Amino acid sequence: MMDEERKELIMQVEGMTCASCVKAVTRAVQRLDPDAEVAVDLAHGRATIRTTAQSLEVADALNKAGYEATAMTL
Protein backbone atom coordinates (compact mmCIF):
# COMPACT_ATOMS: atom_id res chain seq x y z
CA MET A 1 0.00 0.00 0.00
CA MET A 2 1.35 3.41 -0.94
CA ASP A 3 1.54 6.20 1.59
CA GLU A 4 -0.71 9.16 1.05
CA GLU A 5 1.14 11.97 -0.63
CA ARG A 6 2.40 14.72 1.66
CA LYS A 7 1.64 18.26 0.67
CA GLU A 8 2.99 21.52 1.95
CA LEU A 9 0.43 23.74 3.63
CA ILE A 10 1.11 27.32 4.64
CA MET A 11 -1.18 28.35 7.47
CA GLN A 12 -1.69 31.85 8.85
CA VAL A 13 -1.88 31.31 12.62
CA GLU A 14 -2.95 34.22 14.84
CA GLY A 15 -2.11 34.23 18.53
CA MET A 16 1.33 32.59 18.52
CA THR A 17 3.70 34.63 20.68
CA CYS A 18 6.40 32.37 22.12
CA ALA A 19 8.20 29.03 22.09
CA SER A 20 5.42 27.30 24.01
CA CYS A 21 2.99 28.41 21.28
CA VAL A 22 5.29 26.79 18.72
CA LYS A 23 5.19 23.53 20.73
CA ALA A 24 1.39 23.71 21.08
CA VAL A 25 0.93 24.27 17.33
CA THR A 26 3.32 21.42 16.52
CA ARG A 27 1.54 19.07 18.95
CA ALA A 28 -1.89 19.96 17.54
CA VAL A 29 -0.75 19.15 14.00
CA GLN A 30 1.05 15.97 15.02
CA ARG A 31 -2.07 14.66 16.76
CA LEU A 32 -3.64 14.63 13.28
CA ASP A 33 -0.56 13.32 11.49
CA PRO A 34 2.23 12.01 13.76
CA ASP A 35 4.73 12.23 10.88
CA ALA A 36 3.91 15.83 9.95
CA GLU A 37 6.79 18.28 9.66
CA VAL A 38 5.97 21.65 11.20
CA ALA A 39 8.04 24.82 10.78
CA VAL A 40 6.69 27.85 12.64
CA ASP A 41 7.58 31.44 11.74
CA LEU A 42 6.60 33.40 14.86
CA ALA A 43 7.58 36.77 13.35
CA HIS A 44 5.07 36.39 10.50
CA GLY A 45 2.48 34.25 12.32
CA ARG A 46 2.81 31.39 9.87
CA ALA A 47 3.29 27.67 10.02
CA THR A 48 4.57 25.65 7.09
CA ILE A 49 3.39 22.08 7.43
CA ARG A 50 4.21 18.99 5.35
CA THR A 51 1.39 16.55 5.99
CA THR A 52 -1.12 14.11 4.54
CA ALA A 53 -3.91 15.94 6.42
CA GLN A 54 -6.22 18.37 4.62
CA SER A 55 -5.86 22.11 5.22
CA LEU A 56 -9.32 22.34 6.81
CA GLU A 57 -8.45 19.51 9.24
CA VAL A 58 -5.23 21.29 10.21
CA ALA A 59 -7.01 24.64 10.63
CA ASP A 60 -9.67 22.96 12.79
CA ALA A 61 -7.03 21.31 14.99
CA LEU A 62 -5.21 24.63 15.46
CA ASN A 63 -8.46 26.46 16.19
CA LYS A 64 -9.30 23.86 18.86
CA ALA A 65 -5.82 24.42 20.33
CA GLY A 66 -6.73 28.10 20.82
CA TYR A 67 -5.27 29.73 17.70
CA GLU A 68 -7.02 31.38 14.80
CA ALA A 69 -5.76 29.47 11.78
CA THR A 70 -6.54 29.86 8.12
CA ALA A 71 -4.96 28.14 5.14
CA MET A 72 -2.92 30.36 2.85
CA THR A 73 -2.54 27.44 0.44
CA LEU A 74 -5.09 24.76 -0.45
PDB file of N, CA, C and O in Angstrom:
ATOM      1  N   MET A   1       0.841  -1.193   0.000  1.00  0.00           N
ATOM      2  CA  MET A   1       0.000   0.000   0.000  1.00  0.00           C
ATOM      3  C   MET A   1       0.882   1.252   0.000  1.00  0.00           C
ATOM      4  O   MET A   1       1.821   1.354   0.764  1.00  0.00           O
ATOM      5  N   MET A   2       0.551   2.185  -0.867  1.00  0.00           N
ATOM      6  CA  MET A   2       1.347   3.413  -0.935  1.00  0.00           C
ATOM      7  C   MET A   2       0.907   4.399   0.133  1.00  0.00           C
ATOM      8  O   MET A   2      -0.265   4.462   0.485  1.00  0.00           O
ATOM      9  N   ASP A   3       1.874   5.142   0.637  1.00  0.00           N
ATOM     10  CA  ASP A   3       1.545   6.196   1.593  1.00  0.00           C
ATOM     11  C   ASP A   3       0.808   7.309   0.871  1.00  0.00           C
ATOM     12  O   ASP A   3       1.034   7.542  -0.314  1.00  0.00           O
ATOM     13  N   GLU A   4      -0.067   7.984   1.617  1.00  0.00           N
ATOM     14  CA  GLU A   4      -0.705   9.164   1.054  1.00  0.00           C
ATOM     15  C   GLU A   4       0.371  10.190   0.764  1.00  0.00           C
ATOM     16  O   GLU A   4       1.367  10.281   1.476  1.00  0.00           O
ATOM     17  N   GLU A   5       0.149  10.962  -0.265  1.00  0.00           N
ATOM     18  CA  GLU A   5       1.142  11.968  -0.630  1.00  0.00           C
ATOM     19  C   GLU A   5       1.114  13.133   0.359  1.00  0.00           C
ATOM     20  O   GLU A   5       0.052  13.623   0.720  1.00  0.00           O
ATOM     21  N   ARG A   6       2.300  13.555   0.775  1.00  0.00           N
ATOM     22  CA  ARG A   6       2.404  14.721   1.660  1.00  0.00           C
ATOM     23  C   ARG A   6       2.328  15.974   0.812  1.00  0.00           C
ATOM     24  O   ARG A   6       2.867  16.029  -0.275  1.00  0.00           O
ATOM     25  N   LYS A   7       1.678  16.970   1.351  1.00  0.00           N
ATOM     26  CA  LYS A   7       1.645  18.259   0.671  1.00  0.00           C
ATOM     27  C   LYS A   7       2.097  19.331   1.650  1.00  0.00           C
ATOM     28  O   LYS A   7       2.027  19.136   2.855  1.00  0.00           O
ATOM     29  N   GLU A   8       2.559  20.412   1.106  1.00  0.00           N
ATOM     30  CA  GLU A   8       2.993  21.518   1.955  1.00  0.00           C
ATOM     31  C   GLU A   8       1.854  22.504   2.089  1.00  0.00           C
ATOM     32  O   GLU A   8       1.325  22.989   1.094  1.00  0.00           O
ATOM     33  N   LEU A   9       1.475  22.761   3.328  1.00  0.00           N
ATOM     34  CA  LEU A   9       0.430  23.739   3.629  1.00  0.00           C
ATOM     35  C   LEU A   9       1.086  24.932   4.297  1.00  0.00           C
ATOM     36  O   LEU A   9       1.947  24.755   5.157  1.00  0.00           O
ATOM     37  N   ILE A  10       0.665  26.122   3.924  1.00  0.00           N
ATOM     38  CA  ILE A  10       1.105  27.316   4.635  1.00  0.00           C
ATOM     39  C   ILE A  10      -0.132  27.864   5.336  1.00  0.00           C
ATOM     40  O   ILE A  10      -1.131  28.176   4.695  1.00  0.00           O
ATOM     41  N   MET A  11      -0.049  27.909   6.655  1.00  0.00           N
ATOM     42  CA  MET A  11      -1.181  28.352   7.466  1.00  0.00           C
ATOM     43  C   MET A  11      -0.851  29.693   8.109  1.00  0.00           C
ATOM     44  O   MET A  11       0.252  29.879   8.623  1.00  0.00           O
ATOM     45  N   GLN A  12      -1.802  30.608   8.079  1.00  0.00           N
ATOM     46  CA  GLN A  12      -1.693  31.845   8.852  1.00  0.00           C
ATOM     47  C   GLN A  12      -2.253  31.500  10.224  1.00  0.00           C
ATOM     48  O   GLN A  12      -3.375  31.006  10.327  1.00  0.00           O
ATOM     49  N   VAL A  13      -1.453  31.700  11.271  1.00  0.00           N
ATOM     50  CA  VAL A  13      -1.883  31.311  12.618  1.00  0.00           C
ATOM     51  C   VAL A  13      -1.765  32.529  13.530  1.00  0.00           C
ATOM     52  O   VAL A  13      -0.668  32.990  13.834  1.00  0.00           O
ATOM     53  N   GLU A  14      -2.928  33.045  13.958  1.00  0.00           N
ATOM     54  CA  GLU A  14      -2.948  34.220  14.837  1.00  0.00           C
ATOM     55  C   GLU A  14      -2.862  33.754  16.287  1.00  0.00           C
ATOM     56  O   GLU A  14      -3.428  32.724  16.651  1.00  0.00           O
ATOM     57  N   GLY A  15      -2.146  34.510  17.100  1.00  0.00           N
ATOM     58  CA  GLY A  15      -2.110  34.231  18.534  1.00  0.00           C
ATOM     59  C   GLY A  15      -0.853  33.532  19.008  1.00  0.00           C
ATOM     60  O   GLY A  15      -0.713  33.282  20.198  1.00  0.00           O
ATOM     61  N   MET A  16       0.072  33.220  18.103  1.00  0.00           N
ATOM     62  CA  MET A  16       1.328  32.593  18.522  1.00  0.00           C
ATOM     63  C   MET A  16       2.287  33.699  18.963  1.00  0.00           C
ATOM     64  O   MET A  16       2.517  34.640  18.215  1.00  0.00           O
ATOM     65  N   THR A  17       2.832  33.570  20.174  1.00  0.00           N
ATOM     66  CA  THR A  17       3.702  34.631  20.676  1.00  0.00           C
ATOM     67  C   THR A  17       5.047  34.139  21.196  1.00  0.00           C
ATOM     68  O   THR A  17       5.944  34.949  21.399  1.00  0.00           O
ATOM     69  N   CYS A  18       5.184  32.841  21.448  1.00  0.00           N
ATOM     70  CA  CYS A  18       6.401  32.375  22.117  1.00  0.00           C
ATOM     71  C   CYS A  18       6.691  30.909  21.787  1.00  0.00           C
ATOM     72  O   CYS A  18       5.934  30.268  21.072  1.00  0.00           O
ATOM     73  N   ALA A  19       7.783  30.409  22.357  1.00  0.00           N
ATOM     74  CA  ALA A  19       8.205  29.032  22.091  1.00  0.00           C
ATOM     75  C   ALA A  19       7.152  28.014  22.524  1.00  0.00           C
ATOM     76  O   ALA A  19       6.975  26.990  21.868  1.00  0.00           O
ATOM     77  N   SER A  20       6.441  28.274  23.608  1.00  0.00           N
ATOM     78  CA  SER A  20       5.421  27.298  24.014  1.00  0.00           C
ATOM     79  C   SER A  20       4.261  27.270  23.021  1.00  0.00           C
ATOM     80  O   SER A  20       3.632  26.224  22.831  1.00  0.00           O
ATOM     81  N   CYS A  21       3.996  28.390  22.359  1.00  0.00           N
ATOM     82  CA  CYS A  21       2.989  28.409  21.283  1.00  0.00           C
ATOM     83  C   CYS A  21       3.446  27.523  20.127  1.00  0.00           C
ATOM     84  O   CYS A  21       2.643  26.790  19.551  1.00  0.00           O
ATOM     85  N   VAL A  22       4.739  27.616  19.798  1.00  0.00           N
ATOM     86  CA  VAL A  22       5.289  26.789  18.721  1.00  0.00           C
ATOM     87  C   VAL A  22       5.086  25.314  19.059  1.00  0.00           C
ATOM     88  O   VAL A  22       4.639  24.527  18.216  1.00  0.00           O
ATOM     89  N   LYS A  23       5.373  24.933  20.307  1.00  0.00           N
ATOM     90  CA  LYS A  23       5.188  23.535  20.729  1.00  0.00           C
ATOM     91  C   LYS A  23       3.718  23.135  20.658  1.00  0.00           C
ATOM     92  O   LYS A  23       3.392  22.031  20.223  1.00  0.00           O
ATOM     93  N   ALA A  24       2.828  24.020  21.090  1.00  0.00           N
ATOM     94  CA  ALA A  24       1.389  23.712  21.084  1.00  0.00           C
ATOM     95  C   ALA A  24       0.878  23.524  19.656  1.00  0.00           C
ATOM     96  O   ALA A  24       0.105  22.606  19.377  1.00  0.00           O
ATOM     97  N   VAL A  25       1.330  24.380  18.740  1.00  0.00           N
ATOM     98  CA  VAL A  25       0.931  24.273  17.330  1.00  0.00           C
ATOM     99  C   VAL A  25       1.458  22.966  16.744  1.00  0.00           C
ATOM    100  O   VAL A  25       0.735  22.224  16.080  1.00  0.00           O
ATOM    101  N   THR A  26       2.717  22.662  17.032  1.00  0.00           N
ATOM    102  CA  THR A  26       3.325  21.425  16.523  1.00  0.00           C
ATOM    103  C   THR A  26       2.578  20.206  17.052  1.00  0.00           C
ATOM    104  O   THR A  26       2.243  19.291  16.288  1.00  0.00           O
ATOM    105  N   ARG A  27       2.275  20.199  18.352  1.00  0.00           N
ATOM    106  CA  ARG A  27       1.540  19.071  18.953  1.00  0.00           C
ATOM    107  C   ARG A  27       0.164  18.902  18.326  1.00  0.00           C
ATOM    108  O   ARG A  27      -0.269  17.784  18.053  1.00  0.00           O
ATOM    109  N   ALA A  28      -0.538  20.018  18.116  1.00  0.00           N
ATOM    110  CA  ALA A  28      -1.892  19.959  17.545  1.00  0.00           C
ATOM    111  C   ALA A  28      -1.856  19.321  16.152  1.00  0.00           C
ATOM    112  O   ALA A  28      -2.693  18.480  15.821  1.00  0.00           O
ATOM    113  N   VAL A  29      -0.868  19.702  15.354  1.00  0.00           N
ATOM    114  CA  VAL A  29      -0.750  19.145  13.997  1.00  0.00           C
ATOM    115  C   VAL A  29      -0.359  17.674  14.076  1.00  0.00           C
ATOM    116  O   VAL A  29      -0.900  16.829  13.360  1.00  0.00           O
ATOM    117  N   GLN A  30       0.569  17.346  14.957  1.00  0.00           N
ATOM    118  CA  GLN A  30       1.055  15.971  15.021  1.00  0.00           C
ATOM    119  C   GLN A  30       0.048  15.011  15.656  1.00  0.00           C
ATOM    120  O   GLN A  30       0.173  13.807  15.498  1.00  0.00           O
ATOM    121  N   ARG A  31      -0.970  15.531  16.315  1.00  0.00           N
ATOM    122  CA  ARG A  31      -2.068  14.657  16.756  1.00  0.00           C
ATOM    123  C   ARG A  31      -2.842  14.157  15.539  1.00  0.00           C
ATOM    124  O   ARG A  31      -3.332  13.035  15.532  1.00  0.00           O
ATOM    125  N   LEU A  32      -2.971  15.008  14.533  1.00  0.00           N
ATOM    126  CA  LEU A  32      -3.643  14.629  13.280  1.00  0.00           C
ATOM    127  C   LEU A  32      -2.775  13.687  12.456  1.00  0.00           C
ATOM    128  O   LEU A  32      -3.247  12.712  11.912  1.00  0.00           O
ATOM    129  N   ASP A  33      -1.510  14.054  12.326  1.00  0.00           N
ATOM    130  CA  ASP A  33      -0.561  13.316  11.488  1.00  0.00           C
ATOM    131  C   ASP A  33       0.768  13.243  12.244  1.00  0.00           C
ATOM    132  O   ASP A  33       1.533  14.205  12.241  1.00  0.00           O
ATOM    133  N   PRO A  34       1.027  12.122  12.923  1.00  0.00           N
ATOM    134  CA  PRO A  34       2.229  12.009  13.756  1.00  0.00           C
ATOM    135  C   PRO A  34       3.537  12.231  12.990  1.00  0.00           C
ATOM    136  O   PRO A  34       4.546  12.586  13.591  1.00  0.00           O
ATOM    137  N   ASP A  35       3.524  12.058  11.677  1.00  0.00           N
ATOM    138  CA  ASP A  35       4.732  12.230  10.875  1.00  0.00           C
ATOM    139  C   ASP A  35       4.832  13.610  10.221  1.00  0.00           C
ATOM    140  O   ASP A  35       5.730  13.850   9.424  1.00  0.00           O
ATOM    141  N   ALA A  36       3.901  14.498  10.559  1.00  0.00           N
ATOM    142  CA  ALA A  36       3.914  15.833   9.952  1.00  0.00           C
ATOM    143  C   ALA A  36       5.180  16.589  10.336  1.00  0.00           C
ATOM    144  O   ALA A  36       5.695  16.439  11.440  1.00  0.00           O
ATOM    145  N   GLU A  37       5.662  17.382   9.389  1.00  0.00           N
ATOM    146  CA  GLU A  37       6.792  18.280   9.657  1.00  0.00           C
ATOM    147  C   GLU A  37       6.212  19.682   9.798  1.00  0.00           C
ATOM    148  O   GLU A  37       5.492  20.146   8.919  1.00  0.00           O
ATOM    149  N   VAL A  38       6.537  20.333  10.911  1.00  0.00           N
ATOM    150  CA  VAL A  38       5.973  21.651  11.205  1.00  0.00           C
ATOM    151  C   VAL A  38       7.104  22.657  11.389  1.00  0.00           C
ATOM    152  O   VAL A  38       7.987  22.441  12.222  1.00  0.00           O
ATOM    153  N   ALA A  39       7.077  23.730  10.621  1.00  0.00           N
ATOM    154  CA  ALA A  39       8.043  24.821  10.781  1.00  0.00           C
ATOM    155  C   ALA A  39       7.250  26.094  11.055  1.00  0.00           C
ATOM    156  O   ALA A  39       6.443  26.517  10.234  1.00  0.00           O
ATOM    157  N   VAL A  40       7.467  26.672  12.235  1.00  0.00           N
ATOM    158  CA  VAL A  40       6.693  27.846  12.640  1.00  0.00           C
ATOM    159  C   VAL A  40       7.545  29.106  12.483  1.00  0.00           C
ATOM    160  O   VAL A  40       8.699  29.141  12.892  1.00  0.00           O
ATOM    161  N   ASP A  41       6.956  30.123  11.874  1.00  0.00           N
ATOM    162  CA  ASP A  41       7.583  31.441  11.740  1.00  0.00           C
ATOM    163  C   ASP A  41       6.796  32.391  12.652  1.00  0.00           C
ATOM    164  O   ASP A  41       5.764  32.915  12.265  1.00  0.00           O
ATOM    165  N   LEU A  42       7.305  32.550  13.886  1.00  0.00           N
ATOM    166  CA  LEU A  42       6.597  33.404  14.857  1.00  0.00           C
ATOM    167  C   LEU A  42       6.485  34.845  14.373  1.00  0.00           C
ATOM    168  O   LEU A  42       5.449  35.480  14.556  1.00  0.00           O
ATOM    169  N   ALA A  43       7.553  35.358  13.770  1.00  0.00           N
ATOM    170  CA  ALA A  43       7.576  36.766  13.352  1.00  0.00           C
ATOM    171  C   ALA A  43       6.445  37.093  12.387  1.00  0.00           C
ATOM    172  O   ALA A  43       5.877  38.185  12.437  1.00  0.00           O
ATOM    173  N   HIS A  44       6.110  36.149  11.504  1.00  0.00           N
ATOM    174  CA  HIS A  44       5.070  36.391  10.505  1.00  0.00           C
ATOM    175  C   HIS A  44       3.761  35.676  10.812  1.00  0.00           C
ATOM    176  O   HIS A  44       2.817  35.758  10.033  1.00  0.00           O
ATOM    177  N   GLY A  45       3.716  34.948  11.940  1.00  0.00           N
ATOM    178  CA  GLY A  45       2.484  34.255  12.319  1.00  0.00           C
ATOM    179  C   GLY A  45       2.083  33.178  11.339  1.00  0.00           C
ATOM    180  O   GLY A  45       0.912  33.030  11.014  1.00  0.00           O
ATOM    181  N   ARG A  46       3.087  32.440  10.868  1.00  0.00           N
ATOM    182  CA  ARG A  46       2.810  31.393   9.874  1.00  0.00           C
ATOM    183  C   ARG A  46       3.374  30.068  10.319  1.00  0.00           C
ATOM    184  O   ARG A  46       4.376  30.013  11.018  1.00  0.00           O
ATOM    185  N   ALA A  47       2.750  29.023   9.841  1.00  0.00           N
ATOM    186  CA  ALA A  47       3.287  27.675  10.023  1.00  0.00           C
ATOM    187  C   ALA A  47       3.305  27.004   8.659  1.00  0.00           C
ATOM    188  O   ALA A  47       2.307  27.036   7.931  1.00  0.00           O
ATOM    189  N   THR A  48       4.444  26.426   8.313  1.00  0.00           N
ATOM    190  CA  THR A  48       4.570  25.646   7.087  1.00  0.00           C
ATOM    191  C   THR A  48       4.558  24.192   7.510  1.00  0.00           C
ATOM    192  O   THR A  48       5.360  23.778   8.353  1.00  0.00           O
ATOM    193  N   ILE A  49       3.632  23.441   6.962  1.00  0.00           N
ATOM    194  CA  ILE A  49       3.385  22.078   7.427  1.00  0.00           C
ATOM    195  C   ILE A  49       3.406  21.115   6.242  1.00  0.00           C
ATOM    196  O   ILE A  49       2.686  21.333   5.263  1.00  0.00           O
ATOM    197  N   ARG A  50       4.230  20.078   6.353  1.00  0.00           N
ATOM    198  CA  ARG A  50       4.211  18.995   5.353  1.00  0.00           C
ATOM    199  C   ARG A  50       3.429  17.847   5.984  1.00  0.00           C
ATOM    200  O   ARG A  50       3.850  17.305   7.000  1.00  0.00           O
ATOM    201  N   THR A  51       2.303  17.505   5.370  1.00  0.00           N
ATOM    202  CA  THR A  51       1.390  16.546   5.988  1.00  0.00           C
ATOM    203  C   THR A  51       0.509  15.868   4.951  1.00  0.00           C
ATOM    204  O   THR A  51       0.371  16.346   3.831  1.00  0.00           O
ATOM    205  N   THR A  52      -0.101  14.768   5.365  1.00  0.00           N
ATOM    206  CA  THR A  52      -1.118  14.115   4.537  1.00  0.00           C
ATOM    207  C   THR A  52      -2.509  14.648   4.887  1.00  0.00           C
ATOM    208  O   THR A  52      -3.470  14.378   4.176  1.00  0.00           O
ATOM    209  N   ALA A  53      -2.612  15.406   5.989  1.00  0.00           N
ATOM    210  CA  ALA A  53      -3.913  15.944   6.418  1.00  0.00           C
ATOM    211  C   ALA A  53      -4.361  17.057   5.472  1.00  0.00           C
ATOM    212  O   ALA A  53      -3.544  17.704   4.815  1.00  0.00           O
ATOM    213  N   GLN A  54      -5.651  17.293   5.436  1.00  0.00           N
ATOM    214  CA  GLN A  54      -6.220  18.366   4.619  1.00  0.00           C
ATOM    215  C   GLN A  54      -6.093  19.695   5.356  1.00  0.00           C
ATOM    216  O   GLN A  54      -6.087  19.735   6.587  1.00  0.00           O
ATOM    217  N   SER A  55      -6.040  20.793   4.594  1.00  0.00           N
ATOM    218  CA  SER A  55      -5.860  22.109   5.218  1.00  0.00           C
ATOM    219  C   SER A  55      -6.981  22.441   6.198  1.00  0.00           C
ATOM    220  O   SER A  55      -6.729  23.018   7.253  1.00  0.00           O
ATOM    221  N   LEU A  56      -8.211  22.045   5.885  1.00  0.00           N
ATOM    222  CA  LEU A  56      -9.316  22.335   6.812  1.00  0.00           C
ATOM    223  C   LEU A  56      -9.182  21.546   8.113  1.00  0.00           C
ATOM    224  O   LEU A  56      -9.521  22.056   9.173  1.00  0.00           O
ATOM    225  N   GLU A  57      -8.671  20.313   8.024  1.00  0.00           N
ATOM    226  CA  GLU A  57      -8.449  19.515   9.236  1.00  0.00           C
ATOM    227  C   GLU A  57      -7.384  20.168  10.113  1.00  0.00           C
ATOM    228  O   GLU A  57      -7.523  20.227  11.330  1.00  0.00           O
ATOM    229  N   VAL A  58      -6.316  20.638   9.474  1.00  0.00           N
ATOM    230  CA  VAL A  58      -5.230  21.290  10.212  1.00  0.00           C
ATOM    231  C   VAL A  58      -5.741  22.576  10.857  1.00  0.00           C
ATOM    232  O   VAL A  58      -5.492  22.834  12.035  1.00  0.00           O
ATOM    233  N   ALA A  59      -6.472  23.388  10.097  1.00  0.00           N
ATOM    234  CA  ALA A  59      -7.013  24.641  10.630  1.00  0.00           C
ATOM    235  C   ALA A  59      -7.928  24.356  11.821  1.00  0.00           C
ATOM    236  O   ALA A  59      -7.855  25.036  12.847  1.00  0.00           O
ATOM    237  N   ASP A  60      -8.759  23.327  11.704  1.00  0.00           N
ATOM    238  CA  ASP A  60      -9.670  22.963  12.786  1.00  0.00           C
ATOM    239  C   ASP A  60      -8.887  22.545  14.039  1.00  0.00           C
ATOM    240  O   ASP A  60      -9.216  22.956  15.146  1.00  0.00           O
ATOM    241  N   ALA A  61      -7.845  21.751  13.857  1.00  0.00           N
ATOM    242  CA  ALA A  61      -7.027  21.309  14.994  1.00  0.00           C
ATOM    243  C   ALA A  61      -6.359  22.502  15.674  1.00  0.00           C
ATOM    244  O   ALA A  61      -6.313  22.576  16.910  1.00  0.00           O
ATOM    245  N   LEU A  62      -5.867  23.451  14.890  1.00  0.00           N
ATOM    246  CA  LEU A  62      -5.214  24.629  15.464  1.00  0.00           C
ATOM    247  C   LEU A  62      -6.228  25.542  16.150  1.00  0.00           C
ATOM    248  O   LEU A  62      -5.944  26.119  17.199  1.00  0.00           O
ATOM    249  N   ASN A  63      -7.411  25.658  15.559  1.00  0.00           N
ATOM    250  CA  ASN A  63      -8.463  26.460  16.191  1.00  0.00           C
ATOM    251  C   ASN A  63      -8.853  25.857  17.540  1.00  0.00           C
ATOM    252  O   ASN A  63      -9.014  26.575  18.527  1.00  0.00           O
ATOM    253  N   LYS A  64      -8.966  24.530  17.595  1.00  0.00           N
ATOM    254  CA  LYS A  64      -9.299  23.860  18.858  1.00  0.00           C
ATOM    255  C   LYS A  64      -8.196  24.032  19.896  1.00  0.00           C
ATOM    256  O   LYS A  64      -8.455  24.001  21.093  1.00  0.00           O
ATOM    257  N   ALA A  65      -6.947  24.213  19.424  1.00  0.00           N
ATOM    258  CA  ALA A  65      -5.823  24.421  20.333  1.00  0.00           C
ATOM    259  C   ALA A  65      -5.754  25.878  20.814  1.00  0.00           C
ATOM    260  O   ALA A  65      -4.898  26.218  21.612  1.00  0.00           O
ATOM    261  N   GLY A  66      -6.651  26.733  20.322  1.00  0.00           N
ATOM    262  CA  GLY A  66      -6.728  28.096  20.817  1.00  0.00           C
ATOM    263  C   GLY A  66      -6.130  29.147  19.903  1.00  0.00           C
ATOM    264  O   GLY A  66      -5.949  30.291  20.309  1.00  0.00           O
ATOM    265  N   TYR A  67      -5.845  28.783  18.666  1.00  0.00           N
ATOM    266  CA  TYR A  67      -5.272  29.734  17.705  1.00  0.00           C
ATOM    267  C   TYR A  67      -6.273  29.958  16.591  1.00  0.00           C
ATOM    268  O   TYR A  67      -7.117  29.115  16.319  1.00  0.00           O
ATOM    269  N   GLU A  68      -6.163  31.102  15.942  1.00  0.00           N
ATOM    270  CA  GLU A  68      -7.024  31.377  14.801  1.00  0.00           C
ATOM    271  C   GLU A  68      -6.220  31.066  13.550  1.00  0.00           C
ATOM    272  O   GLU A  68      -5.288  31.786  13.209  1.00  0.00           O
ATOM    273  N   ALA A  69      -6.558  29.957  12.904  1.00  0.00           N
ATOM    274  CA  ALA A  69      -5.759  29.474  11.783  1.00  0.00           C
ATOM    275  C   ALA A  69      -6.571  29.466  10.499  1.00  0.00           C
ATOM    276  O   ALA A  69      -7.714  29.049  10.488  1.00  0.00           O
ATOM    277  N   THR A  70      -5.932  29.935   9.439  1.00  0.00           N
ATOM    278  CA  THR A  70      -6.537  29.861   8.115  1.00  0.00           C
ATOM    279  C   THR A  70      -5.471  29.407   7.127  1.00  0.00           C
ATOM    280  O   THR A  70      -4.294  29.748   7.263  1.00  0.00           O
ATOM    281  N   ALA A  71      -5.885  28.644   6.149  1.00  0.00           N
ATOM    282  CA  ALA A  71      -4.958  28.140   5.138  1.00  0.00           C
ATOM    283  C   ALA A  71      -4.632  29.257   4.161  1.00  0.00           C
ATOM    284  O   ALA A  71      -5.521  29.945   3.681  1.00  0.00           O
ATOM    285  N   MET A  72      -3.351  29.410   3.880  1.00  0.00           N
ATOM    286  CA  MET A  72      -2.921  30.360   2.855  1.00  0.00           C
ATOM    287  C   MET A  72      -2.745  29.621   1.532  1.00  0.00           C
ATOM    288  O   MET A  72      -2.674  30.214   0.476  1.00  0.00           O
ATOM    289  N   THR A  73      -2.626  28.284   1.622  1.00  0.00           N
ATOM    290  CA  THR A  73      -2.541  27.436   0.435  1.00  0.00           C
ATOM    291  C   THR A  73      -3.591  26.341   0.591  1.00  0.00           C
ATOM    292  O   THR A  73      -3.938  25.970   1.704  1.00  0.00           O
ATOM    293  N   LEU A  74      -4.072  25.825  -0.522  1.00  0.00           N
ATOM    294  CA  LEU A  74      -5.087  24.755  -0.452  1.00  0.00           C
ATOM    295  C   LEU A  74      -4.478  23.433  -0.821  1.00  0.00           C
ATOM    296  O   LEU A  74      -3.507  23.348  -1.505  1.00  0.00           O
TER     297      LEU A  74
END
